[in-house]
mmCIF file of C-alpha atoms in Angstrom:
data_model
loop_
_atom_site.group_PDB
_atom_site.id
_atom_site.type_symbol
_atom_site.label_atom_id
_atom_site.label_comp_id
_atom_site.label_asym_id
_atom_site.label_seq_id
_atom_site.Cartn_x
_atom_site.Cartn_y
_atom_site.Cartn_z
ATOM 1 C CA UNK A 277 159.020 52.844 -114.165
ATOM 2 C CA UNK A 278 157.276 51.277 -111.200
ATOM 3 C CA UNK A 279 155.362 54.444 -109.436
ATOM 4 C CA UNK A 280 155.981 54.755 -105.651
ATOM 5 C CA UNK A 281 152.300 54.822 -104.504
ATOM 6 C CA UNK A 282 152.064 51.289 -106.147
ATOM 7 C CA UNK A 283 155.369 50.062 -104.566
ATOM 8 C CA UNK A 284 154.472 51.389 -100.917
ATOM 9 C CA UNK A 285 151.349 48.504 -99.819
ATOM 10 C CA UNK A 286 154.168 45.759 -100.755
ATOM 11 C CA UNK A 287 156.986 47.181 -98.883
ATOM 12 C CA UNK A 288 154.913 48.494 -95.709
ATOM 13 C CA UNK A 289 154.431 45.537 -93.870
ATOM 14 C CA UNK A 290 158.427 44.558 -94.345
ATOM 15 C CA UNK A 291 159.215 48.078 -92.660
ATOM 16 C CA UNK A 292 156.743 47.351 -89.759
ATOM 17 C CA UNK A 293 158.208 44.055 -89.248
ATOM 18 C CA UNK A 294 161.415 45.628 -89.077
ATOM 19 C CA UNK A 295 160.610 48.100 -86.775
ATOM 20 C CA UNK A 296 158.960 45.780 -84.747
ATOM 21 C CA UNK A 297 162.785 43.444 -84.819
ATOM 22 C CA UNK A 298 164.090 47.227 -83.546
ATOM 23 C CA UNK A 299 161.417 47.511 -80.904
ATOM 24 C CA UNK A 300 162.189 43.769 -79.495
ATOM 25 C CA UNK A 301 165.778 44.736 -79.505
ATOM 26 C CA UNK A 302 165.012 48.113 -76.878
ATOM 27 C CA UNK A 303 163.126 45.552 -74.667
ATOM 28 C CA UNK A 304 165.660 43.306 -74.594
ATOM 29 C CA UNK A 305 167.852 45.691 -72.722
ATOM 30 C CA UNK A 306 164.711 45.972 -70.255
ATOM 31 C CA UNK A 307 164.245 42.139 -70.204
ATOM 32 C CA UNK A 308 168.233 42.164 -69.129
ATOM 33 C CA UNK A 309 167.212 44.539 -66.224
ATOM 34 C CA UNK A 310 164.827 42.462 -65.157
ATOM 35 C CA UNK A 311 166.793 39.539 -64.745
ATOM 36 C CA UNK A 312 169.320 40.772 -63.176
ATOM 37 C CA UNK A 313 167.472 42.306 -60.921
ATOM 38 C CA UNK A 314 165.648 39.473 -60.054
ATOM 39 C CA UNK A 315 169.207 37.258 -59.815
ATOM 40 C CA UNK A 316 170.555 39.379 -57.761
ATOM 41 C CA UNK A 317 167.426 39.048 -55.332
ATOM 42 C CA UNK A 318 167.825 35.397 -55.107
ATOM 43 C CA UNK A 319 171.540 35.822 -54.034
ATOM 44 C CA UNK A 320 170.952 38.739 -51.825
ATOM 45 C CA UNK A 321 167.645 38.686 -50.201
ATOM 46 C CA UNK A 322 166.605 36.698 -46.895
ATOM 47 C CA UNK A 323 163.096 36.047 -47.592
ATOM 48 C CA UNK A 324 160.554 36.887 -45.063
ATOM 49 C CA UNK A 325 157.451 35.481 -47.399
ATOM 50 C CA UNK A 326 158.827 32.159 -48.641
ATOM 51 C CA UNK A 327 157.058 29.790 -48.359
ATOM 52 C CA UNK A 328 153.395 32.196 -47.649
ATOM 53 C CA UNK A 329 150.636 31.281 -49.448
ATOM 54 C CA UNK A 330 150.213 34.917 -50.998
ATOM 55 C CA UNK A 331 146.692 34.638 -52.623
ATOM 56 C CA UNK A 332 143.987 36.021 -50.546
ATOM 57 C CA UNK A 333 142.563 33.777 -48.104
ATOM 58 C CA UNK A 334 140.638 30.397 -49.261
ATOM 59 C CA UNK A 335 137.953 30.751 -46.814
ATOM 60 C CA UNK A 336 136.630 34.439 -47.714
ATOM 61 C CA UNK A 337 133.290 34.241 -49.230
ATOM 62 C CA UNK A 338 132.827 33.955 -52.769
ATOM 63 C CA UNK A 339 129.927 35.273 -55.490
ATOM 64 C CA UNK A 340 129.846 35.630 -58.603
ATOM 65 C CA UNK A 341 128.562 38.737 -60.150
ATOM 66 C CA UNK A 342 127.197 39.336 -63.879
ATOM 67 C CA UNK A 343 128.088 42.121 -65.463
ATOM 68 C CA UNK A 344 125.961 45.047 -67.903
ATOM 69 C CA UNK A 345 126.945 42.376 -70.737
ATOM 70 C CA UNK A 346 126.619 39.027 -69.488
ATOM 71 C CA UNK A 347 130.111 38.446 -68.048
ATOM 72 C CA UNK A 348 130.680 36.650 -65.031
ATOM 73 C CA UNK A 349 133.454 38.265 -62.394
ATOM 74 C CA UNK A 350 134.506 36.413 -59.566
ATOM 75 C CA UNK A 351 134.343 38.138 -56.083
ATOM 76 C CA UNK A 352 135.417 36.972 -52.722
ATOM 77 C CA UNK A 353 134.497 39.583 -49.426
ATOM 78 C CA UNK A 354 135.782 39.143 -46.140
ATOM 79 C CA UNK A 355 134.001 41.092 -42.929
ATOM 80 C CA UNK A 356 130.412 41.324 -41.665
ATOM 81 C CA UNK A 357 127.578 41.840 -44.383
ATOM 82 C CA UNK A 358 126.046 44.531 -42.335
ATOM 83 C CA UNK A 359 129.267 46.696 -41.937
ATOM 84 C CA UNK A 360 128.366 49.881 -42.010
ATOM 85 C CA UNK A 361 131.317 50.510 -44.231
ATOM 86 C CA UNK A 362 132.304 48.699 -47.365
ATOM 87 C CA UNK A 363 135.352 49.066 -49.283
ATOM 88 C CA UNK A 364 135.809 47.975 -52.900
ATOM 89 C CA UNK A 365 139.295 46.839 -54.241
ATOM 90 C CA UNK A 366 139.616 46.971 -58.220
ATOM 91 C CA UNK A 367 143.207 45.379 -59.633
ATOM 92 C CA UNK A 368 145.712 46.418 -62.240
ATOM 93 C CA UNK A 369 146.473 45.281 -65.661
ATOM 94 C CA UNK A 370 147.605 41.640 -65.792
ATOM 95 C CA UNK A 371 147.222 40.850 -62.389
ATOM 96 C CA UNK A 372 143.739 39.673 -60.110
ATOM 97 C CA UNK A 373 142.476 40.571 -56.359
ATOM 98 C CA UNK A 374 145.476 38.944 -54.762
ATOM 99 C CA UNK A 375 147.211 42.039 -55.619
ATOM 100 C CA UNK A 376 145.705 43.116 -52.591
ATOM 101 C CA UNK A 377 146.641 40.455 -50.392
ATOM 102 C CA UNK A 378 148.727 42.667 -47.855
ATOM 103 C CA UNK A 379 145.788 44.894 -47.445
ATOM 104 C CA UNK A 380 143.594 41.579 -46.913
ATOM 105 C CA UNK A 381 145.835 40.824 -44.375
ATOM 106 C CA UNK A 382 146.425 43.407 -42.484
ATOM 107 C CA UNK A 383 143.091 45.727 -42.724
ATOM 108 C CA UNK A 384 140.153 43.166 -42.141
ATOM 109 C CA UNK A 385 142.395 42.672 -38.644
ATOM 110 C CA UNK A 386 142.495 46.249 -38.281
ATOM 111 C CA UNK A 387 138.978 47.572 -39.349
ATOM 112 C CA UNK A 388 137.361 44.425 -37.449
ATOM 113 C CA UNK A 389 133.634 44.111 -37.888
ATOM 114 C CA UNK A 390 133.540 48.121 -38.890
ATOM 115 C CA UNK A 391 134.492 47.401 -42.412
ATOM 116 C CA UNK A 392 133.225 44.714 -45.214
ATOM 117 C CA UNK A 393 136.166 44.241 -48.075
ATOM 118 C CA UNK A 394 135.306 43.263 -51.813
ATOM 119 C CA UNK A 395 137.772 42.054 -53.825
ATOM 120 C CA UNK A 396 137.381 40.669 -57.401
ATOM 121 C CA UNK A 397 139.078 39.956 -61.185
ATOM 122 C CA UNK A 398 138.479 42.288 -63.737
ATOM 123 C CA UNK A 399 137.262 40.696 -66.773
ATOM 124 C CA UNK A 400 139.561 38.601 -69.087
ATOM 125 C CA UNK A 401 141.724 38.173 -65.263
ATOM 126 C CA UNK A 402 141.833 35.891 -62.774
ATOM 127 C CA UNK A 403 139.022 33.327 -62.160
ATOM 128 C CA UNK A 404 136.388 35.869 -64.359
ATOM 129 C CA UNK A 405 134.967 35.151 -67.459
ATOM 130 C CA UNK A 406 136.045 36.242 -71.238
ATOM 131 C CA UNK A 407 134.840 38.597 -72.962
ATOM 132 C CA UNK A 408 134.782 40.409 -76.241
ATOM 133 C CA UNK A 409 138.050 42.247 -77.315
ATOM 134 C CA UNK A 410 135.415 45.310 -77.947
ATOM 135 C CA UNK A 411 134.622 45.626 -74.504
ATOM 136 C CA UNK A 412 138.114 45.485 -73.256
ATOM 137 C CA UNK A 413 137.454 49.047 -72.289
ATOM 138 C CA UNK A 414 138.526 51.231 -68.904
ATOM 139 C CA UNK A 415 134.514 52.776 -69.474
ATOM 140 C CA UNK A 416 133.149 49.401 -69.553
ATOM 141 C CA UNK A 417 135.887 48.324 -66.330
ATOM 142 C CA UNK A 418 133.568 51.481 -64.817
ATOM 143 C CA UNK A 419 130.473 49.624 -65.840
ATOM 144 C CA UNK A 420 131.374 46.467 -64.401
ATOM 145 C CA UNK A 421 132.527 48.200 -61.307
ATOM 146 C CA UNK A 422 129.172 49.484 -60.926
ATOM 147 C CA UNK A 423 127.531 45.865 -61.614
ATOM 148 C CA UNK A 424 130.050 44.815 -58.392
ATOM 149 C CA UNK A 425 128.222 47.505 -56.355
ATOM 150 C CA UNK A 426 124.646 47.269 -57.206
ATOM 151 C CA UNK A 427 125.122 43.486 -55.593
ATOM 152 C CA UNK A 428 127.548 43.317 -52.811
ATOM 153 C CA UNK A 429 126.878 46.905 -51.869
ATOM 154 C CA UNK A 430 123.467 48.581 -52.895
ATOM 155 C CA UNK A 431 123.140 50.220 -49.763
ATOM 156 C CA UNK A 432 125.673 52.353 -47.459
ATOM 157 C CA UNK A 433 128.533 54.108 -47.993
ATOM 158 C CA UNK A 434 131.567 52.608 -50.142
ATOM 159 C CA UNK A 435 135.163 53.198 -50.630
ATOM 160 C CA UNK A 436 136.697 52.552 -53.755
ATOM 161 C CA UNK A 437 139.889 51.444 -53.982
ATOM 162 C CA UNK A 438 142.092 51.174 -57.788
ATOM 163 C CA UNK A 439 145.660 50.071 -58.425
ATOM 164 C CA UNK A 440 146.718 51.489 -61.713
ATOM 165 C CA UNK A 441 143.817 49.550 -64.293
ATOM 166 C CA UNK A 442 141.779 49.950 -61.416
ATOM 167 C CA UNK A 443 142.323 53.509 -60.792
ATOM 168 C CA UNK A 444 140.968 53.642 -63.936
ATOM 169 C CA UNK A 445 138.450 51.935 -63.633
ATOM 170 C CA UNK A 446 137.402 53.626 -60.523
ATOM 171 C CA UNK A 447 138.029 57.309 -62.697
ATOM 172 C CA UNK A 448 135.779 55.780 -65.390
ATOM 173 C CA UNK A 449 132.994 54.552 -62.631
ATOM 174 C CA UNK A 450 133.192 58.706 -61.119
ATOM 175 C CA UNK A 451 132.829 59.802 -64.895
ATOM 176 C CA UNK A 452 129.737 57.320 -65.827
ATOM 177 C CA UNK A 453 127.902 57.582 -62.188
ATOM 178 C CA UNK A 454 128.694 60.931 -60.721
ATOM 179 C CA UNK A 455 125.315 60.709 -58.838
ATOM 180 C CA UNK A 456 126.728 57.948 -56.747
ATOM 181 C CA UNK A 457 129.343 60.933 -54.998
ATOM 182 C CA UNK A 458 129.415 61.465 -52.252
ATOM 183 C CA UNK A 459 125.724 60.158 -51.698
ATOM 184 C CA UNK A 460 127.290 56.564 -51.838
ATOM 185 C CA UNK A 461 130.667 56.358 -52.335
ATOM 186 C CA UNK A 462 132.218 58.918 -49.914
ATOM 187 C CA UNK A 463 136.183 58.205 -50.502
ATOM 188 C CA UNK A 464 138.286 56.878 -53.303
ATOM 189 C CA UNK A 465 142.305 55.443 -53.887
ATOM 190 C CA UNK A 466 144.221 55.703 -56.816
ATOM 191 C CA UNK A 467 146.950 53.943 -56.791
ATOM 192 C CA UNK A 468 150.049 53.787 -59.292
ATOM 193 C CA UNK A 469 147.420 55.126 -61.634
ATOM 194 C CA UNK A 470 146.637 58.162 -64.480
ATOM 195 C CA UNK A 471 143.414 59.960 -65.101
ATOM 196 C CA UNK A 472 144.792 60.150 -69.389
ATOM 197 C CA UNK A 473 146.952 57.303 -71.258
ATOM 198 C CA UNK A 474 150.028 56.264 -70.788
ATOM 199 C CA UNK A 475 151.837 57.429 -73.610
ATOM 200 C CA UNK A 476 154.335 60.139 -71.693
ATOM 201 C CA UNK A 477 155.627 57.364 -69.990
ATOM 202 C CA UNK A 478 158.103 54.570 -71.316
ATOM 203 C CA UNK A 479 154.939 52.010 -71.381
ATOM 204 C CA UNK A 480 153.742 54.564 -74.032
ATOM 205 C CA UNK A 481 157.283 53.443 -76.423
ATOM 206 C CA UNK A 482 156.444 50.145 -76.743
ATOM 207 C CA UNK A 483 152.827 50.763 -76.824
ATOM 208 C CA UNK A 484 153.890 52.105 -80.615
ATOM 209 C CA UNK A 485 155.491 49.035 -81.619
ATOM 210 C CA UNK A 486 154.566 48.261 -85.169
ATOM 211 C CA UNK A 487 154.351 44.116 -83.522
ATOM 212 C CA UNK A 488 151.863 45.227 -81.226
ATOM 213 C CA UNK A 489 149.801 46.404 -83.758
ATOM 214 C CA UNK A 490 149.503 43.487 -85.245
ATOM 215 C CA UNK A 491 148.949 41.681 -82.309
ATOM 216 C CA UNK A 492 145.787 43.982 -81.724
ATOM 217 C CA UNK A 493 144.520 43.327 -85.036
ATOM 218 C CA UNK A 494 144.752 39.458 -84.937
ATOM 219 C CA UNK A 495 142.959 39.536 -81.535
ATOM 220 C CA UNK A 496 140.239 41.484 -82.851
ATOM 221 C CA UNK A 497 139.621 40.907 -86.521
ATOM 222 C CA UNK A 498 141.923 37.006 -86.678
ATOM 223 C CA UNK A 499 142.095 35.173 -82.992
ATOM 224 C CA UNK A 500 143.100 31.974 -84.541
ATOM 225 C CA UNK A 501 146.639 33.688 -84.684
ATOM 226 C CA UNK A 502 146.553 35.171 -81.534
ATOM 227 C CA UNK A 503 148.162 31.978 -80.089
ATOM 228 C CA UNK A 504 150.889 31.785 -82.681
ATOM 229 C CA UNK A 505 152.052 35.179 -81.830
ATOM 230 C CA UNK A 506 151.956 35.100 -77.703
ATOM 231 C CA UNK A 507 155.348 34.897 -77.577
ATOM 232 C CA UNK A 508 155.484 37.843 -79.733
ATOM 233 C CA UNK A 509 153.451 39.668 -77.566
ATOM 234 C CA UNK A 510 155.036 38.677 -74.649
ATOM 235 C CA UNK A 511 158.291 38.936 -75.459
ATOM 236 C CA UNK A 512 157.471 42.691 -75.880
ATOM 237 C CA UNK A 513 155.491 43.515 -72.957
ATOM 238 C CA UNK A 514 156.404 41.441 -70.579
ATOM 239 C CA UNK A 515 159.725 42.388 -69.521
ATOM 240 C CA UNK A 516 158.382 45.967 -69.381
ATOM 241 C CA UNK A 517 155.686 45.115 -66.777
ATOM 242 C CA UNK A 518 158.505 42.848 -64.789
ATOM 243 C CA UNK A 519 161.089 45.490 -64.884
ATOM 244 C CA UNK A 520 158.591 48.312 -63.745
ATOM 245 C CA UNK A 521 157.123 46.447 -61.100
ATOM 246 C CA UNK A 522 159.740 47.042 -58.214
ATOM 247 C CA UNK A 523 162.243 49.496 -57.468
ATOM 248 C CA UNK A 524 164.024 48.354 -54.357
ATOM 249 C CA UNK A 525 166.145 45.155 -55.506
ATOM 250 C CA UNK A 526 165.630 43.905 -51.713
ATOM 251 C CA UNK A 527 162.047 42.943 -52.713
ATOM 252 C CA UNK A 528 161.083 39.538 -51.337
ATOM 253 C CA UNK A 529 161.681 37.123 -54.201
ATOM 254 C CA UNK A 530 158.482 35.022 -53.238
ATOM 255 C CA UNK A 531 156.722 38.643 -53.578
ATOM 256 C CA UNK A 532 158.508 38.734 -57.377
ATOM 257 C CA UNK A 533 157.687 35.320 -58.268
ATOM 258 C CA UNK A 534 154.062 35.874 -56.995
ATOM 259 C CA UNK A 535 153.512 38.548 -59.507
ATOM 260 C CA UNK A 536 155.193 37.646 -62.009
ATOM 261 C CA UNK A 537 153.044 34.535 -62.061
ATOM 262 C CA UNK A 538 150.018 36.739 -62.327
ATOM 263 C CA UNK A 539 151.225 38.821 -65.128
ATOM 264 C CA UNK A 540 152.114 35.364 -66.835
ATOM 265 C CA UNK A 541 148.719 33.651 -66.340
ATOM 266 C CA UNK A 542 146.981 36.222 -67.632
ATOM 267 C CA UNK A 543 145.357 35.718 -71.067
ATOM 268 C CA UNK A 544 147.482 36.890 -74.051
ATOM 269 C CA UNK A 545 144.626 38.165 -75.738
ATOM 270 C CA UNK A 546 143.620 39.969 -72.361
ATOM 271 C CA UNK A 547 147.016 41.206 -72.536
ATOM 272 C CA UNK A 548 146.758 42.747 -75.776
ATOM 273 C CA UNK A 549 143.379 43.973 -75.979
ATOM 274 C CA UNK A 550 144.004 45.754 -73.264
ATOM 275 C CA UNK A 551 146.872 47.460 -74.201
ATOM 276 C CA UNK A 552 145.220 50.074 -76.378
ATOM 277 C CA UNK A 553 142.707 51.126 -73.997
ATOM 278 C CA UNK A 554 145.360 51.744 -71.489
ATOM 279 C CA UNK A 555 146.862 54.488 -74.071
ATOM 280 C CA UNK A 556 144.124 56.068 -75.322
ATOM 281 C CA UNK A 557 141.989 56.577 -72.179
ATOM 282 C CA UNK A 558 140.561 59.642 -71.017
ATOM 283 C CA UNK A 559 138.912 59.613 -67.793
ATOM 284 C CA UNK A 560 139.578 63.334 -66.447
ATOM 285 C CA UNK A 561 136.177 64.161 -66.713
ATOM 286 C CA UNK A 562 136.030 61.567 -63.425
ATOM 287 C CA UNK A 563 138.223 63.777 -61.320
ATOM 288 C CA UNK A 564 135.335 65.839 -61.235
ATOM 289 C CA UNK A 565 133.188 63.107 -59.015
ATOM 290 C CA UNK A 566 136.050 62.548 -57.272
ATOM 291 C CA UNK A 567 136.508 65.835 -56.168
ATOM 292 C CA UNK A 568 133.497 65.711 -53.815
ATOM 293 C CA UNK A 569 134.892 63.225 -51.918
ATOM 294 C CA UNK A 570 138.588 62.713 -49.706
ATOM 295 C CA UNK A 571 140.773 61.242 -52.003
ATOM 296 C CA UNK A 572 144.550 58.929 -51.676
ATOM 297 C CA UNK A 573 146.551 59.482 -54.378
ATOM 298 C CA UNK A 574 149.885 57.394 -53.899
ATOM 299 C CA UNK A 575 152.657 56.059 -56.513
ATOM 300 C CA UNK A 576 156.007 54.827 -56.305
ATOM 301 C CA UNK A 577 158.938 57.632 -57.320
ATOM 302 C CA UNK A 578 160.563 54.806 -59.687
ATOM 303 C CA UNK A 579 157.033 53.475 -61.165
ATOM 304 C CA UNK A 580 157.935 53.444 -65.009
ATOM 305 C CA UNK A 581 154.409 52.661 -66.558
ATOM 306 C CA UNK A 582 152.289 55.440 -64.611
ATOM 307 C CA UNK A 583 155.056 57.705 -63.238
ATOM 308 C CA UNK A 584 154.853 60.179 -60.420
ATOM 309 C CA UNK A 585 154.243 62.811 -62.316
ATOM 310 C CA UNK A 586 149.909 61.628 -63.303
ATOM 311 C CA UNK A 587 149.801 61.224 -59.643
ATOM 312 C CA UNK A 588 150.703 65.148 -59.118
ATOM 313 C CA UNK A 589 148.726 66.161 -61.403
ATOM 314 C CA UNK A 590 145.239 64.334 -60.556
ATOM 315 C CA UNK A 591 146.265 65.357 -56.910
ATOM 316 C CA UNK A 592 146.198 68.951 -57.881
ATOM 317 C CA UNK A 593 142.815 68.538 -59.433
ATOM 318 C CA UNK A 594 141.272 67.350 -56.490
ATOM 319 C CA UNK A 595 141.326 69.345 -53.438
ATOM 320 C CA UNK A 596 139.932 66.734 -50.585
ATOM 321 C CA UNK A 597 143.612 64.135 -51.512
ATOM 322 C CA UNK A 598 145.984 62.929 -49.774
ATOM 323 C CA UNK A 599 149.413 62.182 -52.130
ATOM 324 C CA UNK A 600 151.544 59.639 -50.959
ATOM 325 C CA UNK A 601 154.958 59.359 -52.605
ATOM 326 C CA UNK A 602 156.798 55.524 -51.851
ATOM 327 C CA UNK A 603 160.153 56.127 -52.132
ATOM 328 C CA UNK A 604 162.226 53.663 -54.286
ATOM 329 C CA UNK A 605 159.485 51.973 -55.140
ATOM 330 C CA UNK A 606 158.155 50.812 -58.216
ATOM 331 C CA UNK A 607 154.720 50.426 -59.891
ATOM 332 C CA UNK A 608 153.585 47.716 -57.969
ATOM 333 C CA UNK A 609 153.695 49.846 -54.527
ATOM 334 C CA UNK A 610 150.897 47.682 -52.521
ATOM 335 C CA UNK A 611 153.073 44.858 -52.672
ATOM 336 C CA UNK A 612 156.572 46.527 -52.550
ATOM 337 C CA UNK A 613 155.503 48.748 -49.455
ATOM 338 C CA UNK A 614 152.171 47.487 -47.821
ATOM 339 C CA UNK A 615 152.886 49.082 -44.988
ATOM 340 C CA UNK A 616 152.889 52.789 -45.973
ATOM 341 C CA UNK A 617 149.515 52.204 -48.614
ATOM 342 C CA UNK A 618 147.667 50.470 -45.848
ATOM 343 C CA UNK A 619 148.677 53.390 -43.725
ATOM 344 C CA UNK A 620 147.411 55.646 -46.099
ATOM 345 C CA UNK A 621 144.327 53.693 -47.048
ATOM 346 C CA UNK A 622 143.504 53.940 -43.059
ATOM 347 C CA UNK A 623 143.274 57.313 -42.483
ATOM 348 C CA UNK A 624 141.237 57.660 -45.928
ATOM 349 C CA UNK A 625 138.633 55.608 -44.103
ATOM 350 C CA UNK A 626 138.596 57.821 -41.456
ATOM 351 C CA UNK A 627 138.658 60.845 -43.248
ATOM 352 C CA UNK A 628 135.746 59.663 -45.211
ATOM 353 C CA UNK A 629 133.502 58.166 -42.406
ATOM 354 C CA UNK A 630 132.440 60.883 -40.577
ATOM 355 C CA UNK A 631 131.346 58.413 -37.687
ATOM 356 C CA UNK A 632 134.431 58.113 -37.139
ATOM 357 C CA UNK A 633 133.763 54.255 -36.178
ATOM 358 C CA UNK A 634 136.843 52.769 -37.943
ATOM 359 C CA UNK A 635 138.823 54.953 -36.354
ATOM 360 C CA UNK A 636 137.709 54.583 -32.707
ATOM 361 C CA UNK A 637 138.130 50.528 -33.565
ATOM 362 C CA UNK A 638 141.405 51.172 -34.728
ATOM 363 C CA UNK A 639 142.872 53.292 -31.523
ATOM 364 C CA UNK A 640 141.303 50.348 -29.523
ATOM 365 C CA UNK A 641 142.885 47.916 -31.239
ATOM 366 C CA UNK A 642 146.269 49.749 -30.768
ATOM 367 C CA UNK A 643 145.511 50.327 -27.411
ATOM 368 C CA UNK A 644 145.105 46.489 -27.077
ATOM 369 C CA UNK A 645 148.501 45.598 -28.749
ATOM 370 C CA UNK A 646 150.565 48.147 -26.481
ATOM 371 C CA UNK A 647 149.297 46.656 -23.507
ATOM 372 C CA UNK A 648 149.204 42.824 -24.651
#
């Protein structure tokens, strides 16, 4: 008679792989969303953005900033300088700066020469450099956040800005360099983000997936594989992120296509070592900077992979915010409804420059367009 114990190492990664087969079958039902979703956009939709270049514009300036551990992120800025305001824009998972390219648009013509924007790609996204899967960490996005700041902006006030990875990363900064608030950074966005993982929400499932697992072992300990199992990885993820990212069907498919290109050119290793620092994060201990400081909380009511609910809560904790709930929208809310977040991301700046400077440019502006 065989004994169990012995039996169990040869059987356990058959049951994995089956319950990874059962996981793929769940997302396929999410992957049918998706699609059909995104059909019925094409059919239904007139486009206001075809044919708009949607990345951020070619002739902002461009640097390129080393991080803590030798790790080059690109970074364009757009506005004078010597503004006496700058405001920092850190991305989500699997996407780069353009994420922001409504608020590109729309505040450097608002804020005029009152406000210097920074946008740049986390590391592993975008134009910036690889890195180690050890470091694919939200502390070390903090740290590298910080290396953005000590060279585009060592002096004068800052707002930072996150969308979901980057609210993260912009929690993890508050935790690691609480000294800088409010001294130097006197107002902060969190967008379609969460202060702890992600594992009350459905991203959380398939975080779990015994295929995943594997994935995040070959990336760390096997990377020669890592390219044999993308489609395995993507196949799992993917349709989550493109399913989650919009909640009103009347989305602009050029707006789709535009992110779903991001999410697709990102890295497959980026993808994956990434995915278990998004679950196990803890950055509360941030909310504690942020508290010092006005605060935008905003989210989508239909955002799937950071849902309304971690917005409540970190808005509770901190008692200078401003929660902004996008109704119908999904997880990607700065692209879905720029409008209302650029809104919102105004009267932050005013509410943390006590100059009040961006907001007397912004009346004037106003003033000009009613009377042009």
């Amino acid at each position: 008679m065989v004994d169990d114990d012995v039996r169990e190492p040869e059987s356990w990664p058959i049951a994995r792989w089956l319950a990874g087969v059962a996981g793929l079958t769940a997302v396929g039902s999410l992957a049918g969303v998706s699609v059909a979703r995104s059909l019925a956009r094409r059919a239904s939709v007139d486009d206001p953005y075809a044919g708009e270049d949607l990345e951020l514009l070619h002739d902002d300036r461009s640097v390129v900033v080393t991080t803590d551990d030798g790790v080059p992120l690109a970074v364009r800025e757009c506005g004078p300088p010597d503004a006496p305001l700058t405001v920092v824009f850190a991305h989500g998972f699997c996407l780069r700066m353009a994420a922001f390219h409504f608020q590109r648009a729309r505040l450097a013509e608002q804020w005029g020469p009152q406000v210097r924007m920074v946008f740049y790609d986390q590391r592993g996204h975008g134009l910036s450099g690889d890195a180690s899967p050890d470091t694919f960490t939200v502390a070390q996005l903090g740290r590298d956040l910080e290396s953005v700041l000590a060279v585009l902006a060592p002096r004068g006030p800052g707002v930072l800005v996150g969308h979901s990875m980057g609210g993260m990363t912009v929690l993890a900064h508050a935790r690691q360099f609480p000294q800088r608030y409010p001294t130097r950074i006197v107002g902060a966005a969190l967008i379609s983000s969460a202060a702890e993982g992600v594992s009350r929400s459905p991203l959380g499932e398939i975080l779990r997936n015994p295929a995943l697992e594997a994935a995040r072992f070959a990336v760390r300990y096997a990377p020669g594989l890592v390219h044999r199992g993308r489609g395995v990885a993507r196949s799992i993820i993917g349709p989550v992120l493109r399913a989650a990212s919009y909640g009103d069907e009347s989305i602009s498919p050029s707006v789709v296509a535009f992110s779903e290109k991001m999410m697709h050119d990102t890295p497959v290793h980026t993808l994956v070592g990434f995915l278990h620092a998004l679950e196990v994060h803890d950055e509360t201990e941030g909310l504690m900077a942020l508290a010092k400081i006005p605060t935008l909380i905003a989210c989508g009511d239909r955002d799937l992979l950071t849902p309304l609910e971690y917005s409540q809560e970190m808005a509770l904790a901190l008692p200078k915010s401003e929660l902004v709930i996008a109704e119908g929208a999904g997880h990607l809310v700065q692209l879905e409804q720029p409008e209302l977040i650029d809104d919102a991301l105004v009267r932050l700046v005013e509410r943390a420059t006590p100059s009040k400077l961006v907001a007397l440019t912004r009346r004037l502006k106003e003033r000009a367009r009613n009377h042009g």
